[in-house]
Amino acid sequence: MPYPHGGLARHANLPPGERLRVLLVEDDEGDAFLVGELLAETNSMIDLMVATSLSEARQRIADVDCVLLDLGLPDAQGLDGLRQVLEMSSGAAVCVLTGRSDEHLGVVAVAEGAQDYLVKGQVDGVLLTRALRYAVERKRADENARRLREVELRQAESARLERGLLPQPLMTTDQVAVHTFYRPGRHAALIGGDFFDVVQTRPDRLDLIVGDVCGHGVDEAALGVELRVAWRALVLAGVPDDEVLPALEQVLMSERRLQEIFATVATTRLDLDANRATVRLAGHPPPLLLSGGRVAPVPAPGGLLLGVRPRRPIAYDLEFDTDDWSLLMYTDGLIEGRVGAGNERLDVPGLSGLLDEPANRAVSLPELPAWLVGRAEHINGGPLADDVAMLLVSRGGGR
């Protein structure tokens, strides 16, 4: 039961959350009575309970805000009692009571984890109330700092993991240059559901992929990484071209958490010696070809989304007319931004128009993907909501 002192009567103008629940662990009835009287005379808004031993305290310590602990108890002496209380009350502040002759124990107690100490006989009601409230606030501040530190450590660990999951293009050729861009839609994330990769399997062959898993969460980001790694493994293993995306679809269907999850994919195989490409689309927007001062979408068949109804994408062969060209592969986050105040989207024609603007001629190829995102956001009137991934592969002058 609560101790019959210490301002237990509810104050009519204060919500319950403004009161503190304090457990006094004290075996001396006179000292316990004095603590209650000191709190009562200051209208402290503190609910005081008393336990005469640690055993009794263990039964009453739940939901208290602060423990006021005498360091001399029948079942624990000195710092041993403090350590037991700290162990049983991880959420409560602890303020210790010492005598004049062992005040040094109070200092040691604070070093051990207590929030404050008080010397018996040198405390009035105002000081006692203030010390208890300050102890609770310091405990809360310590807990907040600890949680913040844990969050920072988890974020740093996640960032390291995400950086490790971002692809490193596996290529050695200097016949073409590949420029990448990646920005997730999730706030403070490094990877999202979009993915890309580049793999060179022969001196004259380069494979590229850009894909998009529907959704924006951590699960979708993880699935995107799985699909990218699976695609790389399939390409390096020499799986026939027409079998790669069906195998990737099997991975998607076995690893997705919900049956509604699907992915769109665009792949390109470059034959560098023949100066040609083979493009396959699975529900993905077509690459854009920049060549001879013109911009045009590659007219490859759109194909079906991966994970909806298994079907092999139809290959489209693209012949490059010159040795100066660029092929831009991207995810739909780039083209889903709004155009104007209505519901019209940028879409593929709008993106082609941006690449046709005279202003982009002054933008270097490595900077072109970021420039496109900036222009799309300007037209959208703010940041793009979805993930954006881009691969820009260029030969010669690139335009």
Short mmCIF file of C-alpha atoms in Angstrom, two decimals:
data_model
loop_
_atom_site.label_atom_id
_atom_site.label_comp_id
_atom_site.label_asym_id
_atom_site.label_seq_id
_atom_site.Cartn_x
_atom_site.Cartn_y
_atom_site.Cartn_z
CA MET A 1 0.00 0.00 0.00
CA PRO A 2 1.16 3.61 -0.51
CA TYR A 3 2.77 5.31 2.48
CA PRO A 4 0.23 7.64 4.15
CA HIS A 5 2.40 10.73 3.64
CA GLY A 6 4.10 12.45 0.76
CA GLY A 7 1.29 14.44 -0.87
CA LEU A 8 -0.71 11.42 -2.02
CA ALA A 9 -3.94 13.38 -2.44
CA ARG A 10 -4.49 14.09 -6.17
CA HIS A 11 -4.21 17.72 -7.15
CA ALA A 12 -7.42 18.67 -8.96
CA ASN A 13 -5.68 20.77 -11.62
CA LEU A 14 -2.92 18.34 -12.57
CA PRO A 15 -3.18 15.34 -14.89
CA PRO A 16 -2.03 12.00 -13.45
CA GLY A 17 1.05 12.03 -15.67
CA GLU A 18 2.45 14.99 -13.77
CA ARG A 19 2.86 12.98 -10.56
CA LEU A 20 5.84 10.83 -9.69
CA ARG A 21 5.71 7.38 -8.13
CA VAL A 22 8.60 6.99 -5.68
CA LEU A 23 9.54 3.84 -3.80
CA LEU A 24 11.43 4.49 -0.56
CA VAL A 25 13.51 1.48 0.50
CA GLU A 26 14.16 2.18 4.18
CA ASP A 27 14.02 -0.12 7.22
CA ASP A 28 14.00 2.71 9.80
CA GLU A 29 10.38 3.67 10.46
CA GLY A 30 11.37 7.07 11.81
CA ASP A 31 13.38 7.98 8.72
CA ALA A 32 10.57 6.76 6.47
CA PHE A 33 8.06 8.90 8.40
CA LEU A 34 10.34 11.92 8.05
CA VAL A 35 10.64 11.49 4.28
CA GLY A 36 6.88 11.31 3.99
CA GLU A 37 6.43 14.44 6.09
CA LEU A 38 8.99 16.40 4.06
CA LEU A 39 7.20 15.55 0.84
CA ALA A 40 3.79 16.29 2.30
CA GLU A 41 4.70 19.75 3.55
CA THR A 42 5.85 20.87 0.09
CA ASN A 43 2.78 19.59 -1.81
CA SER A 44 5.30 17.68 -3.93
CA MET A 45 2.83 15.78 -6.11
CA ILE A 46 4.80 12.62 -5.37
CA ASP A 47 3.14 9.30 -4.55
CA LEU A 48 5.36 7.62 -1.98
CA MET A 49 5.49 3.91 -1.24
CA VAL A 50 7.76 2.29 1.32
CA ALA A 51 9.54 -1.05 1.39
CA THR A 52 11.56 -2.09 4.42
CA SER A 53 13.85 -4.49 2.57
CA LEU A 54 15.09 -5.31 -0.93
CA SER A 55 12.89 -8.39 -0.97
CA GLU A 56 9.84 -6.24 -0.39
CA ALA A 57 11.09 -3.64 -2.86
CA ARG A 58 11.36 -6.28 -5.57
CA GLN A 59 7.60 -6.85 -5.30
CA ARG A 60 6.71 -3.14 -5.44
CA ILE A 61 9.22 -1.70 -7.87
CA ALA A 62 7.14 -2.14 -11.03
CA ASP A 63 6.04 1.13 -12.66
CA VAL A 64 7.81 3.42 -10.18
CA ASP A 65 9.60 6.50 -11.51
CA CYS A 66 12.27 6.66 -8.83
CA VAL A 67 13.74 4.54 -6.04
CA LEU A 68 14.95 6.36 -2.93
CA LEU A 69 17.38 3.83 -1.45
CA ASP A 70 18.93 3.62 2.01
CA LEU A 71 22.34 2.01 1.72
CA GLY A 72 21.96 0.21 5.05
CA LEU A 73 19.28 -2.48 4.83
CA PRO A 74 18.73 -5.79 6.63
CA ASP A 75 19.28 -7.85 3.47
CA ALA A 76 21.85 -5.66 1.69
CA GLN A 77 24.60 -3.32 2.82
CA GLY A 78 26.25 -0.47 0.93
CA LEU A 79 26.76 -0.68 -2.80
CA ASP A 80 25.54 -4.27 -2.99
CA GLY A 81 22.01 -3.03 -2.36
CA LEU A 82 22.43 -0.37 -5.04
CA ARG A 83 23.60 -2.93 -7.60
CA GLN A 84 20.60 -5.13 -6.89
CA VAL A 85 18.19 -2.21 -7.26
CA LEU A 86 19.82 -1.12 -10.54
CA GLU A 87 19.44 -4.64 -11.82
CA MET A 88 15.76 -4.92 -10.88
CA SER A 89 14.74 -1.38 -11.92
CA SER A 90 16.24 -0.64 -15.33
CA GLY A 91 13.57 1.98 -16.08
CA ALA A 92 13.52 3.83 -12.75
CA ALA A 93 15.85 6.52 -11.49
CA VAL A 94 17.77 5.75 -8.29
CA CYS A 95 18.63 8.25 -5.58
CA VAL A 96 20.54 6.94 -2.55
CA LEU A 97 20.41 8.03 1.09
CA THR A 98 23.61 8.11 3.12
CA GLY A 99 24.59 9.16 6.62
CA ARG A 100 26.99 12.03 7.42
CA SER A 101 29.77 9.59 8.18
CA ASP A 102 29.57 7.73 4.86
CA GLU A 103 28.81 10.53 2.43
CA HIS A 104 31.65 9.25 0.23
CA LEU A 105 29.44 6.26 -0.53
CA GLY A 106 27.02 8.62 -2.25
CA VAL A 107 29.71 9.77 -4.65
CA VAL A 108 30.66 6.17 -5.40
CA ALA A 109 26.98 5.29 -5.83
CA VAL A 110 26.58 7.93 -8.54
CA ALA A 111 29.62 6.49 -10.29
CA GLU A 112 27.99 3.05 -10.06
CA GLY A 113 24.82 4.25 -11.83
CA ALA A 114 22.66 6.15 -9.35
CA GLN A 115 21.32 9.49 -10.53
CA ASP A 116 21.95 11.36 -7.24
CA TYR A 117 22.57 10.97 -3.50
CA LEU A 118 21.24 12.75 -0.39
CA VAL A 119 22.69 12.95 3.12
CA LYS A 120 20.25 12.24 5.94
CA GLY A 121 19.72 15.21 8.21
CA GLN A 122 20.77 17.72 5.54
CA VAL A 123 17.61 17.64 3.44
CA ASP A 124 14.42 19.68 3.61
CA GLY A 125 11.22 19.09 1.68
CA VAL A 126 12.07 21.41 -1.21
CA LEU A 127 15.53 19.89 -1.71
CA LEU A 128 14.18 16.34 -1.47
CA THR A 129 11.43 17.01 -4.01
CA ARG A 130 13.84 18.72 -6.38
CA ALA A 131 16.41 15.93 -6.06
CA LEU A 132 13.82 13.25 -6.84
CA ARG A 133 12.45 15.10 -9.86
CA TYR A 134 15.94 15.91 -11.18
CA ALA A 135 16.93 12.26 -10.72
CA VAL A 136 13.95 11.16 -12.83
CA GLU A 137 14.75 13.71 -15.54
CA ARG A 138 18.42 12.66 -15.61
CA LYS A 139 17.36 9.02 -15.93
CA ARG A 140 15.06 9.90 -18.81
CA ALA A 141 17.80 11.93 -20.46
CA ASP A 142 20.23 9.02 -20.05
CA GLU A 143 17.68 6.61 -21.52
CA ASN A 144 17.00 8.93 -24.46
CA ALA A 145 20.73 9.31 -25.10
CA ARG A 146 21.17 5.54 -24.94
CA ARG A 147 18.30 4.94 -27.37
CA LEU A 148 19.63 7.62 -29.70
CA ARG A 149 23.05 6.01 -29.63
CA GLU A 150 21.53 2.60 -30.38
CA VAL A 151 19.62 4.09 -33.32
CA GLU A 152 22.76 5.78 -34.61
CA LEU A 153 24.70 2.52 -34.35
CA ARG A 154 21.93 0.61 -36.15
CA GLN A 155 21.78 3.27 -38.85
CA ALA A 156 25.54 3.18 -39.29
CA GLU A 157 25.47 -0.61 -39.48
CA SER A 158 22.59 -0.53 -41.98
CA ALA A 159 24.45 2.05 -44.05
CA ARG A 160 27.54 -0.15 -44.16
CA LEU A 161 25.43 -3.14 -45.18
CA GLU A 162 23.57 -1.15 -47.83
CA ARG A 163 26.79 0.24 -49.30
CA GLY A 164 28.08 -3.31 -49.52
CA LEU A 165 24.92 -4.32 -51.37
CA LEU A 166 25.23 -1.60 -54.00
CA PRO A 167 26.68 -3.12 -57.19
CA GLN A 168 30.19 -2.60 -58.47
CA PRO A 169 30.13 -2.89 -62.29
CA LEU A 170 32.12 -5.95 -63.31
CA MET A 171 33.78 -4.72 -66.49
CA THR A 172 37.26 -4.09 -67.89
CA THR A 173 36.59 -2.85 -71.41
CA ASP A 174 37.38 0.70 -72.45
CA GLN A 175 35.33 0.50 -75.66
CA VAL A 176 32.32 1.89 -73.81
CA ALA A 177 31.85 3.95 -70.65
CA VAL A 178 29.13 3.20 -68.10
CA HIS A 179 27.78 5.93 -65.80
CA THR A 180 25.44 4.96 -62.99
CA PHE A 181 22.95 6.82 -60.82
CA TYR A 182 20.99 5.55 -57.84
CA ARG A 183 18.73 7.26 -55.35
CA PRO A 184 16.17 5.47 -53.17
CA GLY A 185 12.79 6.95 -52.44
CA ARG A 186 12.91 5.92 -48.75
CA HIS A 187 14.07 8.70 -46.46
CA ALA A 188 17.66 8.25 -45.22
CA ALA A 189 18.05 4.95 -47.09
CA LEU A 190 20.89 3.99 -49.39
CA ILE A 191 19.12 1.30 -51.38
CA GLY A 192 15.53 0.75 -52.44
CA GLY A 193 13.54 -1.69 -54.55
CA ASP A 194 15.23 -0.54 -57.79
CA PHE A 195 18.41 -2.29 -58.88
CA PHE A 196 20.98 -2.29 -61.66
CA ASP A 197 24.13 -4.15 -62.58
CA VAL A 198 26.78 -4.44 -65.29
CA VAL A 199 28.71 -7.63 -66.10
CA GLN A 200 31.30 -8.27 -68.79
CA THR A 201 31.56 -11.96 -69.67
CA ARG A 202 33.81 -11.68 -72.74
CA PRO A 203 36.08 -8.97 -74.18
CA ASP A 204 33.36 -8.11 -76.73
CA ARG A 205 30.26 -8.71 -74.58
CA LEU A 206 28.66 -6.58 -71.90
CA ASP A 207 25.39 -7.36 -70.08
CA LEU A 208 23.33 -4.70 -68.33
CA ILE A 209 20.17 -4.84 -66.23
CA VAL A 210 17.87 -2.27 -64.66
CA GLY A 211 14.92 -3.44 -62.58
CA ASP A 212 12.24 -2.27 -60.20
CA VAL A 213 10.51 -4.25 -57.45
CA CYS A 214 7.09 -2.78 -56.63
CA GLY A 215 7.00 -1.14 -53.22
CA HIS A 216 9.35 1.07 -51.22
CA GLY A 217 10.12 -0.81 -48.00
CA VAL A 218 13.08 -2.73 -46.64
CA ASP A 219 11.64 -6.04 -47.86
CA GLU A 220 11.45 -4.73 -51.41
CA ALA A 221 15.00 -3.42 -51.17
CA ALA A 222 16.21 -6.83 -50.01
CA LEU A 223 14.33 -8.54 -52.83
CA GLY A 224 15.87 -6.15 -55.34
CA VAL A 225 19.33 -7.10 -54.11
CA GLU A 226 18.45 -10.81 -54.37
CA LEU A 227 17.29 -10.37 -57.96
CA ARG A 228 20.40 -8.42 -58.92
CA VAL A 229 22.73 -11.01 -57.40
CA ALA A 230 20.75 -13.85 -59.00
CA TRP A 231 20.93 -12.14 -62.41
CA ARG A 232 24.68 -11.67 -62.10
CA ALA A 233 25.13 -15.32 -61.16
CA LEU A 234 23.00 -16.47 -64.10
CA VAL A 235 24.93 -14.33 -66.58
CA LEU A 236 28.32 -15.39 -65.25
CA ALA A 237 27.23 -19.02 -65.32
CA GLY A 238 26.54 -18.73 -69.04
CA VAL A 239 22.82 -19.49 -68.85
CA PRO A 240 21.28 -19.09 -72.34
CA ASP A 241 19.96 -15.59 -72.97
CA ASP A 242 16.30 -16.62 -73.30
CA GLU A 243 16.46 -18.51 -69.99
CA VAL A 244 17.90 -15.74 -67.79
CA LEU A 245 14.74 -13.73 -67.13
CA PRO A 246 12.51 -16.81 -66.65
CA ALA A 247 15.02 -18.05 -64.05
CA LEU A 248 15.01 -14.59 -62.44
CA GLU A 249 11.22 -14.75 -62.28
CA GLN A 250 11.44 -18.06 -60.42
CA VAL A 251 13.68 -16.39 -57.83
CA LEU A 252 11.21 -13.54 -57.48
CA MET A 253 8.23 -15.84 -57.00
CA SER A 254 10.00 -17.96 -54.39
CA GLU A 255 11.47 -15.07 -52.40
CA ARG A 256 8.67 -12.48 -52.38
CA ARG A 257 6.70 -12.13 -49.15
CA LEU A 258 3.35 -11.50 -50.88
CA GLN A 259 1.94 -12.91 -54.09
CA GLU A 260 1.10 -9.39 -55.27
CA ILE A 261 4.78 -8.43 -55.42
CA PHE A 262 6.08 -8.12 -58.96
CA ALA A 263 9.09 -6.61 -60.72
CA THR A 264 9.81 -4.93 -64.03
CA VAL A 265 13.13 -5.51 -65.76
CA ALA A 266 15.06 -4.27 -68.78
CA THR A 267 18.19 -6.10 -69.93
CA THR A 268 20.65 -5.25 -72.68
CA ARG A 269 23.40 -7.41 -74.11
CA LEU A 270 26.00 -5.38 -76.01
CA ASP A 271 28.03 -7.01 -78.76
CA LEU A 272 30.88 -4.54 -78.91
CA ASP A 273 32.61 -5.96 -81.96
CA ALA A 274 29.41 -5.99 -84.02
CA ASN A 275 28.26 -2.62 -82.55
CA ARG A 276 24.80 -3.97 -81.80
CA ALA A 277 22.60 -4.71 -78.80
CA THR A 278 19.84 -7.11 -77.81
CA VAL A 279 17.16 -5.61 -75.57
CA ARG A 280 14.59 -7.54 -73.54
CA LEU A 281 11.80 -5.85 -71.59
CA ALA A 282 9.57 -7.36 -68.91
CA GLY A 283 6.98 -4.65 -68.27
CA HIS A 284 9.74 -2.02 -68.07
CA PRO A 285 10.01 1.33 -69.89
CA PRO A 286 12.25 1.15 -72.96
CA PRO A 287 15.84 2.42 -73.05
CA LEU A 288 16.47 5.68 -74.87
CA LEU A 289 19.01 5.83 -77.69
CA LEU A 290 21.02 9.02 -78.14
CA SER A 291 22.73 9.08 -81.52
CA GLY A 292 23.30 11.55 -84.35
CA GLY A 293 21.87 14.40 -82.28
CA ARG A 294 18.54 12.60 -81.88
CA VAL A 295 16.79 10.84 -79.02
CA ALA A 296 14.42 7.91 -79.53
CA PRO A 297 13.01 5.07 -77.40
CA VAL A 298 14.18 1.61 -78.38
CA PRO A 299 11.06 -0.03 -79.93
CA ALA A 300 11.41 -3.30 -78.03
CA PRO A 301 8.20 -5.20 -77.12
CA GLY A 302 7.09 -4.31 -73.60
CA GLY A 303 6.59 -7.85 -72.32
CA LEU A 304 4.87 -8.93 -69.11
CA LEU A 305 5.81 -8.06 -65.54
CA LEU A 306 7.89 -10.64 -63.72
CA GLY A 307 5.83 -12.50 -61.14
CA VAL A 308 2.43 -12.13 -62.82
CA ARG A 309 2.29 -14.77 -65.53
CA PRO A 310 5.56 -16.47 -66.52
CA ARG A 311 6.44 -15.75 -70.13
CA ARG A 312 9.73 -15.26 -71.95
CA PRO A 313 10.35 -11.64 -73.03
CA ILE A 314 10.80 -11.14 -76.77
CA ALA A 315 14.33 -10.12 -77.79
CA TYR A 316 14.78 -6.98 -79.86
CA ASP A 317 17.97 -6.52 -81.90
CA LEU A 318 19.28 -2.98 -82.13
CA GLU A 319 21.88 -2.00 -84.72
CA PHE A 320 23.92 1.13 -83.98
CA ASP A 321 24.47 3.26 -87.10
CA THR A 322 27.60 4.99 -85.81
CA ASP A 323 30.32 4.58 -83.22
CA ASP A 324 28.97 7.62 -81.31
CA TRP A 325 25.93 6.68 -79.24
CA SER A 326 24.53 6.39 -75.73
CA LEU A 327 21.90 4.06 -74.35
CA LEU A 328 20.02 5.24 -71.26
CA MET A 329 18.37 2.57 -69.11
CA TYR A 330 16.28 3.81 -66.16
CA THR A 331 13.50 2.92 -63.75
CA ASP A 332 10.02 4.44 -63.83
CA GLY A 333 10.70 6.59 -60.76
CA LEU A 334 12.36 9.00 -63.21
CA ILE A 335 9.32 9.37 -65.45
CA GLU A 336 6.46 9.24 -62.93
CA GLY A 337 6.88 12.83 -61.76
CA ARG A 338 4.07 15.24 -62.57
CA VAL A 339 4.09 17.75 -65.41
CA GLY A 340 2.22 20.90 -64.42
CA ALA A 341 -0.70 21.10 -62.01
CA GLY A 342 -2.72 18.21 -63.42
CA ASN A 343 -2.21 14.46 -63.34
CA GLU A 344 -0.07 14.30 -66.46
CA ARG A 345 3.22 12.46 -65.95
CA LEU A 346 6.59 13.06 -67.55
CA ASP A 347 6.60 9.56 -69.06
CA VAL A 348 8.89 8.38 -71.87
CA PRO A 349 8.06 11.18 -74.36
CA GLY A 350 8.74 13.81 -71.70
CA LEU A 351 12.07 12.22 -70.80
CA SER A 352 12.99 12.12 -74.48
CA GLY A 353 12.12 15.80 -74.66
CA LEU A 354 14.44 16.60 -71.75
CA LEU A 355 17.29 14.81 -73.51
CA ASP A 356 16.48 16.78 -76.67
CA GLU A 357 16.80 20.12 -74.89
CA PRO A 358 19.75 22.20 -76.16
CA ALA A 359 20.79 22.81 -72.54
CA ASN A 360 21.81 19.19 -72.03
CA ARG A 361 24.46 19.47 -74.74
CA ALA A 362 26.60 21.35 -72.24
CA VAL A 363 26.19 18.58 -69.65
CA SER A 364 28.92 15.96 -69.65
CA LEU A 365 27.84 12.33 -69.97
CA PRO A 366 28.90 11.39 -66.40
CA GLU A 367 26.72 14.24 -65.07
CA LEU A 368 23.77 13.62 -67.39
CA PRO A 369 21.81 11.19 -65.12
CA ALA A 370 21.90 13.58 -62.16
CA TRP A 371 20.99 16.47 -64.48
CA LEU A 372 17.94 14.55 -65.69
CA VAL A 373 16.78 13.92 -62.13
CA GLY A 374 17.19 17.62 -61.35
CA ARG A 375 15.14 18.62 -64.38
CA ALA A 376 12.44 16.03 -63.60
CA GLU A 377 12.19 17.30 -60.02
CA HIS A 378 11.99 20.91 -61.22
CA ILE A 379 9.07 20.01 -63.48
CA ASN A 380 7.50 17.90 -60.71
CA GLY A 381 7.68 20.82 -58.31
CA GLY A 382 9.60 18.83 -55.70
CA PRO A 383 11.52 15.59 -55.06
CA LEU A 384 10.51 12.49 -56.95
CA ALA A 385 8.60 10.06 -54.74
CA ASP A 386 9.91 6.77 -56.12
CA ASP A 387 13.35 5.16 -56.33
CA VAL A 388 15.44 6.16 -59.34
CA ALA A 389 18.14 3.98 -60.92
CA MET A 390 19.93 4.73 -64.17
CA LEU A 391 22.59 3.18 -66.38
CA LEU A 392 24.06 5.32 -69.15
CA VAL A 393 26.35 3.32 -71.45
CA SER A 394 28.19 5.39 -74.07
CA ARG A 395 30.47 4.78 -77.03
CA GLY A 396 32.61 7.40 -78.72
CA GLY A 397 31.20 10.88 -78.28
CA GLY A 398 28.02 9.39 -76.88
CA ARG A 399 25.64 11.60 -78.85
#
